[in-house]
Every structure is written in C-alpha cells, then in structure tokens.
Coordinates of C-alpha atoms and ligand atoms in Angstrom, one line a residue:
X1 CA 149.7 227.6 83.3
X2 CA 151.2 226.3 86.5
X3 CA 148.9 225.6 89.4
X4 CA 148.4 228.3 92.0
X5 CA 148.2 227.0 95.5
X6 CA 144.4 226.5 96.0
X7 CA 144.0 227.9 99.5
X8 CA 145.8 231.1 98.3
X9 CA 143.2 232.0 95.7
X10 CA 140.3 234.0 97.2
X11 CA 136.9 233.8 95.6
X12 CA 134.1 236.1 96.5
X13 CA 130.5 235.2 95.9
X14 CA 127.8 237.9 96.2
X15 CA 124.4 236.3 96.9
X16 CA 123.4 233.1 98.6
X17 CA 120.4 232.0 96.5
X18 CA 120.4 228.7 94.6
X19 CA 123.2 230.0 92.3
X20 CA 125.6 231.4 94.9
X21 CA 125.0 228.7 97.5
X22 CA 125.6 226.0 94.9
X23 CA 128.8 227.7 93.7
X24 CA 130.1 228.0 97.3
X25 CA 129.2 224.3 98.0
X26 CA 131.0 223.1 94.9
X27 CA 134.2 225.3 95.1
X28 CA 134.3 225.0 98.9
X29 CA 134.3 221.2 98.7
X30 CA 137.1 221.5 96.1
X31 CA 139.2 223.3 98.8
X32 CA 139.1 226.8 97.2
X33 CA 139.0 229.7 99.7
X34 CA 135.5 231.0 99.2
X35 CA 133.7 233.9 100.9
X36 CA 129.9 234.1 100.5
X37 CA 128.1 237.5 101.1
X38 CA 124.4 237.2 101.7
X39 CA 122.3 240.1 102.8
X40 CA 119.6 237.9 104.5
X41 CA 119.8 235.9 107.7
X42 CA 119.6 232.5 105.8
X43 CA 120.5 231.1 102.4
X44 CA 118.0 230.7 99.5
X45 CA 115.7 233.5 100.6
X46 CA 115.0 234.9 97.1
X47 CA 112.2 234.0 94.7
X48 CA 110.7 230.5 95.2
X49 CA 111.1 227.4 93.2
X50 CA 109.2 224.1 93.4
X51 CA 109.4 222.5 89.9
X52 CA 112.5 220.7 88.6
X53 CA 111.6 221.3 85.0
X54 CA 113.3 218.2 83.6
X55 CA 112.5 218.4 79.9
X56 CA 110.6 221.7 80.3
X57 CA 107.3 219.9 80.0
X58 CA 105.5 222.9 81.6
X59 CA 106.5 225.2 78.7
X60 CA 105.0 224.3 75.4
X61 CA 106.3 227.5 73.9
X62 CA 110.0 226.8 74.3
X63 CA 112.1 225.0 71.7
X64 CA 113.0 221.3 71.7
X65 CA 116.7 222.4 72.2
X66 CA 115.8 224.2 75.5
X67 CA 113.8 221.1 76.7
X68 CA 116.7 218.8 75.9
X69 CA 119.1 221.1 77.8
X70 CA 116.7 221.3 80.8
X71 CA 116.5 217.5 80.9
X72 CA 120.3 217.2 81.0
X73 CA 120.7 220.0 83.6
X74 CA 117.9 218.4 85.7
X75 CA 119.6 215.0 85.7
X76 CA 122.8 216.8 87.0
X77 CA 120.8 218.7 89.6
X78 CA 119.1 215.5 90.9
X79 CA 122.4 213.8 91.3
X80 CA 124.0 216.9 93.1
X81 CA 121.0 217.6 95.3
X82 CA 119.1 214.3 96.0
X83 CA 117.9 215.6 99.4
X84 CA 116.0 218.5 97.8
X85 CA 113.9 216.4 95.5
X86 CA 110.2 215.5 96.0
X87 CA 109.8 212.4 93.9
X88 CA 106.1 212.8 93.1
X89 CA 105.1 212.7 89.4
X90 CA 103.3 215.4 87.4
X91 CA 100.1 215.1 85.5
X92 CA 99.7 217.3 82.4
X93 CA 96.2 218.2 81.4
X94 CA 94.8 220.2 78.5
X95 CA 91.5 222.0 79.3
X96 CA 88.8 221.7 76.6
X97 CA 89.1 225.4 76.1
X98 CA 92.8 225.0 75.0
X99 CA 93.5 225.6 71.3
X100 CA 95.9 222.6 71.2
X101 CA 95.4 218.9 72.0
X102 CA 97.3 216.4 74.1
X103 CA 98.6 214.4 71.1
X104 CA 100.6 217.5 70.1
X105 CA 102.7 217.0 73.3
X106 CA 103.6 213.4 72.4
X107 CA 106.5 213.9 69.9
X108 CA 108.4 216.0 72.4
X109 CA 107.8 213.4 75.2
X110 CA 109.1 210.7 72.8
X111 CA 112.2 212.8 72.0
X112 CA 112.9 213.4 75.7
X113 CA 112.5 209.6 76.4
X114 CA 115.2 208.9 73.8
X115 CA 117.4 211.6 75.2
X116 CA 117.0 210.2 78.7
X117 CA 117.9 206.7 77.5
X118 CA 121.1 208.2 75.9
X119 CA 122.1 209.8 79.2
X120 CA 121.6 206.5 81.0
X121 CA 123.7 204.7 78.3
X122 CA 126.5 207.2 79.0
X123 CA 126.3 206.7 82.8
X124 CA 123.9 204.4 84.6
X125 CA 123.9 206.8 87.6
X126 CA 121.9 209.2 85.3
X127 CA 118.8 207.0 85.9
X128 CA 117.3 209.5 88.3
X129 CA 113.9 210.0 86.7
X130 CA 112.8 206.4 87.0
X131 CA 113.0 203.8 84.3
X132 CA 113.0 205.5 80.8
X133 CA 110.1 203.3 79.6
X134 CA 108.0 204.8 82.5
X135 CA 109.2 208.4 81.7
X136 CA 105.6 209.2 80.6
X137 CA 102.3 207.3 80.5
X138 CA 99.1 208.4 78.9
X139 CA 95.6 207.8 80.3
X140 CA 92.4 207.6 78.2
X141 CA 89.0 208.7 79.4
X142 CA 88.0 205.1 80.0
X143 CA 91.0 204.4 82.1
X144 CA 90.4 207.6 84.2
X145 CA 86.8 206.5 84.6
X146 CA 88.0 203.1 85.9
X147 CA 90.4 204.7 88.3
X148 CA 87.6 206.9 89.8
X149 CA 86.1 203.7 91.3
X150 CA 89.4 202.6 93.0
X151 CA 90.2 203.3 96.6
X152 CA 92.9 205.9 97.4
X153 CA 96.3 204.6 98.2
X154 CA 98.2 206.2 101.1
X155 CA 101.7 205.6 99.7
X156 CA 101.2 205.4 95.9
X157 CA 103.9 203.4 94.1
X158 CA 102.5 202.9 90.6
X159 CA 101.4 205.5 88.0
X160 CA 97.8 204.2 88.4
X161 CA 97.9 204.6 92.2
X162 CA 99.1 208.2 91.8
X163 CA 96.4 208.9 89.2
X164 CA 93.5 207.8 91.5
X165 CA 93.0 211.2 93.4
X166 CA 93.2 213.1 90.1
X167 CA 90.6 210.8 88.5
X168 CA 88.3 211.2 91.5
X169 CA 88.6 215.0 91.7
X170 CA 89.0 216.3 88.1
X171 CA 86.0 217.6 86.2
X172 CA 86.0 215.2 83.2
X173 CA 83.9 217.5 81.1
X174 CA 86.4 220.3 81.3
X175 CA 89.5 218.4 80.2
X176 CA 90.8 216.8 77.0
X177 CA 92.0 213.2 76.9
X178 CA 94.4 211.5 77.2
X179 CA 95.8 212.9 80.4
X180 CA 99.6 212.5 80.6
X181 CA 101.7 211.5 83.6
X182 CA 105.4 212.4 83.4
X183 CA 108.3 211.8 85.8
X184 CA 108.7 215.5 86.5
X185 CA 109.4 216.0 90.2
X186 CA 109.2 218.7 92.8
X187 CA 112.0 220.6 94.6
X188 CA 112.1 221.9 98.1
X189 CA 113.9 225.2 98.6
X190 CA 113.9 225.1 102.4
X191 CA 115.8 221.8 102.3
X192 CA 118.4 223.2 99.9
X193 CA 118.8 226.3 102.2
X194 CA 119.3 224.0 105.2
X195 CA 121.6 221.4 103.5
X196 CA 123.8 224.1 102.0
X197 CA 124.1 226.0 105.3
X198 CA 125.0 222.8 107.2
X199 CA 127.7 221.8 104.7
X200 CA 129.1 225.3 104.3
X201 CA 129.3 225.9 108.0
X202 CA 131.5 222.8 108.4
X203 CA 133.9 223.7 105.6
X204 CA 137.0 225.5 106.9
X205 CA 137.9 227.1 103.6
X206 CA 134.5 228.8 103.4
X207 CA 133.5 232.1 105.1
X208 CA 129.8 232.5 105.3
X209 CA 129.0 236.2 105.7
X210 CA 125.3 236.3 106.4
X211 CA 123.4 239.6 107.1
X212 CA 126.1 241.3 104.9
X213 CA 125.3 243.7 102.2
X214 CA 127.9 244.4 99.5
X215 CA 127.7 248.1 98.6
X216 CA 130.8 248.6 96.5
X217 CA 133.2 246.7 94.2
X218 CA 136.4 248.3 92.9
X219 CA 139.0 246.7 90.6
X220 CA 142.4 246.4 92.3
X221 CA 144.9 247.1 89.5
X222 CA 147.8 245.9 91.6
X223 CA 146.5 242.4 92.2
X224 CA 144.2 242.3 89.1
X225 CA 141.4 241.3 91.5
X226 CA 138.6 243.0 93.3
X227 CA 138.2 245.0 96.5
X228 CA 134.7 244.4 97.9
X229 CA 133.1 246.6 100.5
X230 CA 130.3 245.4 102.6
X231 CA 128.3 246.2 105.7
X232 CA 127.8 243.7 108.5
X233 CA 126.3 244.6 111.9
X234 CA 126.4 248.3 111.0
X235 CA 130.2 248.1 110.4
X236 CA 131.7 248.6 107.1
X237 CA 134.6 246.3 105.9
X238 CA 136.7 246.0 102.7
X239 CA 138.4 242.8 101.6
X240 CA 140.4 241.9 98.5
X241 CA 139.7 238.9 96.3
X242 CA 141.1 237.3 93.2
X243 CA 137.8 236.4 91.5
X244 CA 134.3 237.7 91.8
X245 CA 131.1 235.7 91.3
X246 CA 128.0 237.9 91.0
X247 CA 125.0 235.8 92.0
X248 CA 122.9 238.6 93.3
X249 CA 119.7 237.4 91.6
X250 CA 117.5 240.2 90.3
X251 CA 120.0 242.7 91.7
X252 CA 122.8 241.4 89.5
X253 CA 122.7 244.6 87.5
X254 CA 123.6 246.7 90.5
X255 CA 126.9 244.9 90.8
X256 CA 127.4 245.2 87.0
X257 CA 126.9 249.0 87.3
X258 CA 129.7 249.2 89.9
X259 CA 132.0 247.3 87.5
X260 CA 130.9 249.1 84.3
X261 CA 130.2 245.6 82.8
X262 CA 128.1 245.5 79.6
X263 CA 124.7 244.0 80.0
X264 CA 121.2 243.4 78.7
X265 CA 118.7 241.8 81.1
X266 CA 115.1 241.7 82.4
X267 CA 113.6 241.2 85.8
X268 CA 110.2 239.7 86.5
X269 CA 108.2 239.8 89.7
X270 CA 105.8 236.8 90.2
X271 CA 104.1 235.1 93.1
X272 CA 102.7 231.6 93.9
X273 CA 100.1 231.1 96.6
X274 CA 99.8 228.8 99.5
X275 CA 96.5 227.2 100.1
X276 CA 95.2 224.5 102.6
X277 CA 92.6 221.9 101.6
X278 CA 90.9 220.7 104.7
X279 CA 90.2 216.9 104.7
X280 CA 92.9 216.3 102.2
X281 CA 95.7 216.0 104.7
X282 CA 96.2 212.2 104.1
X283 CA 95.7 212.2 100.3
X284 CA 98.8 211.9 98.2
X285 CA 98.3 214.0 95.1
X286 CA 100.7 214.3 92.2
X287 CA 101.5 217.8 90.8
X288 CA 98.8 218.7 88.2
X289 CA 99.5 221.2 85.5
X290 CA 96.6 222.6 83.4
X291 CA 98.0 224.1 80.2
X292 CA 96.8 227.5 79.1
X293 CA 98.0 230.6 77.3
X294 CA 100.2 232.8 79.5
X295 CA 98.9 236.2 80.4
X296 CA 95.3 235.4 79.4
X297 CA 92.5 234.6 81.9
X298 CA 93.0 230.9 80.9
X299 CA 96.8 231.0 81.8
X300 CA 98.5 227.8 82.9
X301 CA 97.4 226.6 86.4
X302 CA 99.8 224.6 88.6
X303 CA 98.6 222.6 91.5
X304 CA 101.7 221.6 93.6
X305 CA 101.2 219.3 96.6
X306 CA 103.0 219.5 99.9
X307 CA 102.5 217.3 102.9
X308 CA 99.6 218.0 105.4
X309 CA 97.0 219.2 102.8
X310 CA 99.0 222.3 101.6
X311 CA 99.0 223.1 97.9
X312 CA 101.1 225.8 96.2
X313 CA 99.3 227.4 93.3
X314 CA 100.4 229.2 90.2
X315 CA 98.0 230.8 87.7
X316 CA 99.7 232.4 84.8
X317 CA 97.2 235.3 84.6
X318 CA 97.6 239.0 85.5
X319 CA 95.4 238.5 88.6
X320 CA 97.3 235.6 90.1
X321 CA 101.0 234.9 89.4
X322 CA 101.8 237.6 86.9
X323 CA 101.5 241.4 87.4
X324 CA 100.8 244.3 85.2
X325 CA 104.3 246.0 84.9
X326 CA 105.9 243.0 86.6
X327 CA 108.3 242.5 83.7
X328 CA 110.9 245.2 83.2
X329 CA 114.1 245.6 81.2
X330 CA 117.3 247.5 81.9
X331 CA 118.0 250.9 80.3
X332 CA 121.0 252.4 78.5
X333 CA 122.1 254.1 81.7
X334 CA 122.0 251.1 84.1
X335 CA 122.3 247.4 84.0
X336 CA 119.7 247.2 86.8
X337 CA 116.1 246.8 85.5
X338 CA 113.9 249.1 87.7
X339 CA 110.9 247.3 89.3
X340 CA 108.1 249.4 90.6
X341 CA 108.3 250.5 94.3
X342 CA 105.2 248.4 95.1
X343 CA 107.1 245.2 94.1
X344 CA 110.2 246.3 96.0
X345 CA 108.1 246.9 99.1
X346 CA 106.6 243.4 98.9
X347 CA 110.1 241.9 98.7
X348 CA 111.7 244.1 101.4
X349 CA 108.7 244.5 103.8
X350 CA 105.6 242.5 103.5
X351 CA 102.2 241.8 101.8
X352 CA 99.0 243.2 103.0
X353 CA 96.5 240.7 104.4
X354 CA 94.0 242.0 101.8
X355 CA 96.2 241.3 98.8
X356 CA 97.2 237.9 100.1
X357 CA 93.5 236.9 100.5
X358 CA 92.4 238.4 97.2
X359 CA 95.1 236.7 95.0
X360 CA 95.2 233.4 96.9
X361 CA 91.4 233.2 96.5
X362 CA 91.7 234.0 92.8
X363 CA 94.3 231.2 92.6
X364 CA 91.9 228.7 94.3
X365 CA 89.1 229.8 92.0
X366 CA 91.4 229.3 88.9
X367 CA 92.3 225.7 89.9
X368 CA 88.8 224.8 91.0
X369 CA 87.6 225.3 87.4
X370 CA 89.1 221.9 86.8
X371 CA 89.1 220.4 90.4
X372 CA 85.6 221.5 91.7
X373 CA 86.0 220.2 95.2
X374 CA 89.1 222.3 95.7
X375 CA 86.8 225.3 95.9
X376 CA 86.6 224.7 99.7
X377 CA 90.4 225.4 100.1
X378 CA 91.5 228.3 102.2
X379 CA 94.5 230.6 102.4
X380 CA 97.4 228.6 103.9
X381 CA 100.0 231.4 104.5
X382 CA 101.5 234.4 102.9
X383 CA 102.5 233.9 99.2
X384 CA 105.8 232.6 98.0
X385 CA 107.1 235.3 95.7
X386 CA 110.0 237.3 94.4
X387 CA 111.7 238.8 91.4
X388 CA 113.9 236.7 89.1
X389 CA 116.5 237.8 86.5
X390 CA 116.2 236.8 82.8
X391 CA 119.3 237.6 80.7
X392 CA 118.9 239.2 77.3
X393 CA 115.5 240.3 75.9
X394 CA 113.5 237.1 75.4
X395 CA 111.1 236.7 78.3
X396 CA 110.4 233.0 77.3
X397 CA 114.1 232.0 77.8
X398 CA 114.3 229.2 80.3
X399 CA 117.9 228.0 79.9
X400 CA 120.6 230.5 81.0
X401 CA 123.6 230.1 83.2
X402 CA 126.5 232.4 83.4
X403 CA 128.5 235.0 81.4
X404 CA 132.0 236.5 81.8
X405 CA 131.7 240.1 80.8
X406 CA 135.0 241.2 82.6
X407 CA 138.3 239.4 83.5
X408 CA 138.0 237.4 86.7
X409 CA 134.3 238.1 86.9
X410 CA 131.4 235.7 86.5
X411 CA 127.8 237.0 86.3
X412 CA 125.3 234.2 87.2
X413 CA 121.9 234.6 85.6
X414 CA 120.0 231.3 86.1
X415 CA 116.3 231.2 85.1
X416 CA 115.7 227.7 86.4
X417 CA 117.6 226.4 89.4
X418 CA 118.4 223.1 87.6
X419 CA 120.9 225.1 85.5
X420 CA 123.3 225.5 88.4
X421 CA 125.6 222.6 87.5
X422 CA 126.2 223.9 83.9
X423 CA 126.8 227.3 85.5
X424 CA 129.4 225.8 87.8
X425 CA 131.1 223.8 84.9
X426 CA 131.5 227.1 83.0
X427 CA 133.1 228.7 86.0
X428 CA 135.3 225.6 86.7
X429 CA 136.7 225.9 83.1
X430 CA 137.7 229.6 83.9
X431 CA 139.3 228.5 87.2
X432 CA 141.3 225.8 85.2
X433 CA 142.4 228.4 82.7
X434 CA 143.5 230.7 85.5
X435 CA 145.5 227.8 87.2
X436 CA 143.2 227.7 90.3
X437 CA 142.0 224.1 89.6
X438 CA 143.4 221.1 87.7
X439 CA 141.9 220.1 84.4
X440 CA 140.5 216.8 85.6
X441 CA 138.1 218.5 87.9
X442 CA 135.8 219.6 85.1
X443 CA 132.4 217.8 85.4
X444 CA 133.1 216.4 88.8
X445 CA 129.8 215.5 90.5
X446 CA 130.5 213.2 93.4
X447 CA 130.5 215.3 96.6
X448 CA 129.8 214.2 100.2
X449 CA 127.2 216.8 100.9
X450 CA 124.9 214.8 98.6
X451 CA 125.2 211.7 100.7
X452 CA 126.4 212.5 104.2
X453 CA 123.9 215.0 105.6
X454 CA 122.1 213.9 108.7
X455 CA 118.4 213.7 107.8
X456 CA 117.0 214.6 111.3
X457 CA 119.2 217.7 111.6
X458 CA 118.4 218.7 108.0
X459 CA 114.7 218.3 108.5
X460 CA 114.8 220.4 111.7
X461 CA 116.9 223.1 110.1
X462 CA 114.6 223.3 107.0
X463 CA 111.5 223.5 109.2
X464 CA 113.1 226.2 111.4
X465 CA 113.9 228.3 108.3
X466 CA 110.3 227.9 107.0
X467 CA 108.8 228.9 110.3
X468 CA 111.2 231.9 110.7
X469 CA 110.0 233.1 107.3
X470 CA 106.3 232.7 108.4
X471 CA 105.5 229.7 106.3
X472 CA 103.9 226.5 107.6
X473 CA 106.4 223.8 108.7
X474 CA 104.9 221.4 106.2
X475 CA 106.4 223.5 103.3
X476 CA 109.8 222.4 104.4
X477 CA 109.0 218.7 103.9
X478 CA 108.6 216.4 100.9
X479 CA 105.7 214.1 99.9
X480 CA 108.1 211.4 98.6
X481 CA 111.7 211.3 99.7
X482 CA 112.9 208.3 97.6
X483 CA 112.5 207.5 94.0
X484 CA 110.2 204.5 93.3
X485 CA 111.0 203.0 89.8
Ligands
LIG1 C1 106.9 232.8 91.7 C2 108.2 232.1 91.1 C3 108.2 230.8 90.9 C4 109.3 230.1 90.4 N1 109.3 228.8 90.3 C5 110.4 228.1 89.8 C6 110.4 226.7 89.7 O1 109.5 226.1 90.1 N2 111.6 226.1 89.3 C7 112.7 226.9 89.0 O2 113.7 226.3 88.6 N3 112.7 228.2 89.1 C8 111.6 228.9 89.5 N4 111.6 230.2 89.6 C9 112.9 231.0 89.3 C10 113.8 230.8 90.5 O3 113.2 231.3 91.7 C11 115.1 231.7 90.2 O4 115.6 231.4 89.0 C12 116.2 231.4 91.2 O5 115.7 231.5 92.5 C13 117.3 232.4 91.1 O6 118.3 232.0 92.0 P1 119.6 233.0 92.2 O7 120.4 232.3 93.2 O8 120.1 233.4 90.9 O9 118.9 234.3 92.8 P2 118.3 234.7 94.2 O10 117.6 233.5 94.8 O11 117.5 235.9 94.1 O12 119.6 234.9 95.1 C14 120.3 236.2 95.1 C15 120.7 236.5 96.5 O13 121.6 237.6 96.4 C16 121.4 238.4 97.6 N5 121.9 239.7 97.3 C17 121.5 240.5 96.3 N6 122.3 241.7 96.3 C18 123.1 241.5 97.4 C19 124.2 242.4 97.9 N7 124.5 243.5 97.4 N8 124.9 241.9 99.0 C20 124.6 240.7 99.5 N9 123.7 239.9 99.1 C21 122.9 240.3 98.0 C22 119.9 238.3 97.8 O14 119.5 238.6 99.2 C23 119.6 236.9 97.4 O15 119.5 236.0 98.5 C24 110.5 230.9 90.1 C25 110.5 232.3 90.3 C26 109.3 232.9 90.8 C27 109.4 234.4 91.0

C-alpha cells in the first residue's frame, strides 16, 4: 500500500492511563496526528501500579511462558521509561506456613537468568536489570544472621547492603530459608503521569483533551473511520477520526458496546494501602514479598518502600487488597462487566475514613506477622486503588496487550503496565498495513522523551500531581534513580 501523508491520518485515543498515554507518546513522537481524550484532570489517574514484574516473580501460579514474556516486556518498558523506574531490588520470602519451599522457585529463576542473557546477547542495551550473574542471589539462615550484626548502609550498593535492614527486622522463626533477592524493580506512576504530560504538551501533532468524557462513537461509513462525541467544559463536540484506540481501562467495555464489538472480559477492584513507619525515614529497604495463597488469610503480602518512611502494602486477602464480589465478568448483553455501586463510589467519590483506617491497619497487621517492629506503623494517606480490566475469563492471566475486534479499531487491555510496548508494536503493525507508517518503524525504541526530560521540572510536576490527588509528596519520588550493577 502506498504511504498516506502522516499528518493527515487522525488517530483518536480514549483514555490516558498507562496504555493510552504510552500510545500517544509513541505515535505522537512518530509524527502521527493524535488526539487523546481523558476524563480526569491529569494522566495516569486509574488503578495504581508499583511493581515492574520483570519475570513475574511475584506470581508462582502463572506459567513459565507468561514469566518469559513479562521479562521481555519489562526490558522494553525499562528502556522506554527509565525515568519511571525505582532501581531497588526485591526480596522474596516464603513463610514457614507456606505449603511450598524456596528451592521450588530456583528453576524458574535460572530459566529467567538464561533468558535475560539471551536478550543482552541480542542487544547490549537490554542490560537494564543489572549484570545477569547478579539477577538473583540466595541467602542462607547463617548469612542472614551475619547481616543482622552489620550496620545499616544509607545508600546500599551491594546485595548484602540491601539485605541488612531485612535481616535486622524479619522474624527468622516465621520464614523459610534461603531468602532470595532478585533484580525486580519498582515503578512510579506519578513520574509517568508527569513525564508523559510534559512530552505530549510539547508535541504539535498531539491534542491533549483533558477533562473530556467520550460518550458516543459512531462508524462513519463515508470515511470508513469514526465520529467521536465528547463533553468538555459542559459543551458537547463531535470530531471525525480515521482510527480509534480504546484504552479506557476498566470501562473499555462501554466503548465496545457503542461499537457492537464482540468481547469477553473481567474487571477487578483492588486496593493497596499507604502506611508510614516513624523512625524509618532514613532506612533504605528493598521491596519484600511474602508468598502466600491468594484469597486466603495467608495471601501474599507486599511491602513496597517509598522515600521518607512510607510503605505501600498489599495483602492478597479479602480483608485487605481483594474484595468479596470485587471480580466481575461481562454478560451476554453488555461488554462492560458491572462492578457493585460501592466500588464505583470509591472510584468516583472517595473512601470513608473508617474504611481507610480499618483496611490499612489490617495491612499493617498482615505484614507485621513477618516484620514485628512494623506493628508501630500508622496510616500514611488514603489508599491507592482502582479497577483493572482482565481480558477473557482467566483471572490469573498476567500477560495481555491489545485486540482488533473491528476494522480500524484497537482495544487495549493490559493487565501489567510493562506490556505497553508489545501493545504498541501490534498497533504499529496495523498502521504499517494501513499505510500510515513505514515498515522500518516496527520495534523502534529510541525516543527523546526517555532521555531529554528536565529532572527538576519532572520531579515538581510529579509531586504536584501526587499532592493534588491527596497523596504524600514522597509517593512521587524514587528510592534509587540509577541502576547500580
Ligand atoms: C491495587 C492495584 C495494584 C496494581 N499493581 C500493579 C503493579 O504493581 N504493576 C502493574 O504492572 N500493574 C498493576 N496493576 C494493574 C494496573 O494498574 C493496570 O493494568 C493499568 O493501570 C491499566 O492501565 P490502562 O491504561 O489500561 O487503564 P487505566 O489506567 O484505567 O486508564 C484508563 C483511562 O481511561 C479514562 N476513561 C475511561 N472511560 C473514558 C471515557 N469515556 N472518556 C474519556 N476517558 C475515559 C479513565 O479516566 C482512565 O484514566 C494494579 C492494579 C490495582 C487495582
């Protein structure tokens, strides 16, 4: 097909979460004429995310194939969004109550190390998770006992230095050995929101329509494109586009319904809790993950450090992160799974003080089973929460990107944010087939937004977004901003 003049092709993106913002950044930097519609006042305001999930090490239940894909996708994500990454490692712990043992995790870690080496052999720039020989490291009980005696290090550089605060605080009778440290990093959603806004605002070919709600989409048979109606500042508008990207997150099904697109999907409401640990402001912790069976009182606990003594907590039990009736599927009459009104009220309005206190305290209690001194932590702010989409009918699915159920229509359904580059590659292929882009664009990764953002302005914007959303400024910052090999 002959190439169509790039600036003449009009792409609409509904939703400015990680999926829609990344698509706008990518195609905008390629010079395509992109319009992004986002109903909130700032980008990336949907469900939270703080784990990269390189290798899927937090999910024992998923297949090796999904872990290998998550590793590859995470490498792409680290290269595309270096300013979003918190380069602190993760410690994986199996409680004594767990039915499995740490040795059972080792074959997968060995497999992932080999995969990681293969990615580096293909392109040395893929070495974004440290040296492959340091991808994971195991710690015996004796080594942990030895590290208990060492002084804390303010800016840890080695695995041992990172492990010291864990050794000092963990209840050694409640956990199995060895403990495993893995180069699994954190992500900062406020920094992605800020960086994406700054880059998109500067791109002439991108129109950012914030505070804009899309309420109707009609096929335009004359142009073979889409007429999109939206409300902004109480005024209704309709514009025509050649291609539609539906990145509306857990509301993706609403747009599908307007188009009559076939679908099968689920939506899950979950929450993570923000705590503050007084006296711990200067201690640099790694992430610590305590494995456990999802949905039971011993569900996985995740202890995620932020600067200034803040810790984000997950507990995969029904009293903490998960909710009774929090997972719903779509029906035969609608693509949109229907969440209970209580969840919608939380998303659209707010949480009660009482529920914030109750669930955050339950999360602190859950984690202090293994880190007893953490019992003194207090509620740090309102929770980080939201509903996420899961395509199909398998709630354990972790790798999903995009489908094309109608002509000139992409439906983005990422489960993990690290999937966005595979999602973009699939859409790029469509754009090549339609003659919007040249074939050599496929797989392009080098963009200036990854290197040219001004750090001071980015930090200020990220902090301002966090504060406007009623979160502590510290949540917009990283513990470690550069990888130490
Ligand atoms: C508690 C919790 C913890 C999580 N932790 C992680 C993690 O650590 N790592 C990870 O990778 N993933 C994590 N996830 C999953 C992750 O949050 C989601 O996969 C991701 O945010 C989805 O991004 P998205 O862009 O597809 O959707 P969203 O972020 O939901 O974006 C969709 C956007 O579309 C907008 N929108 C919807 N309808 C319209 C409309 N009609 N008009 C205009 N705008 C519209 C919405 O306002 C929203 O901003 C977590 C999820 C939860 C709930």
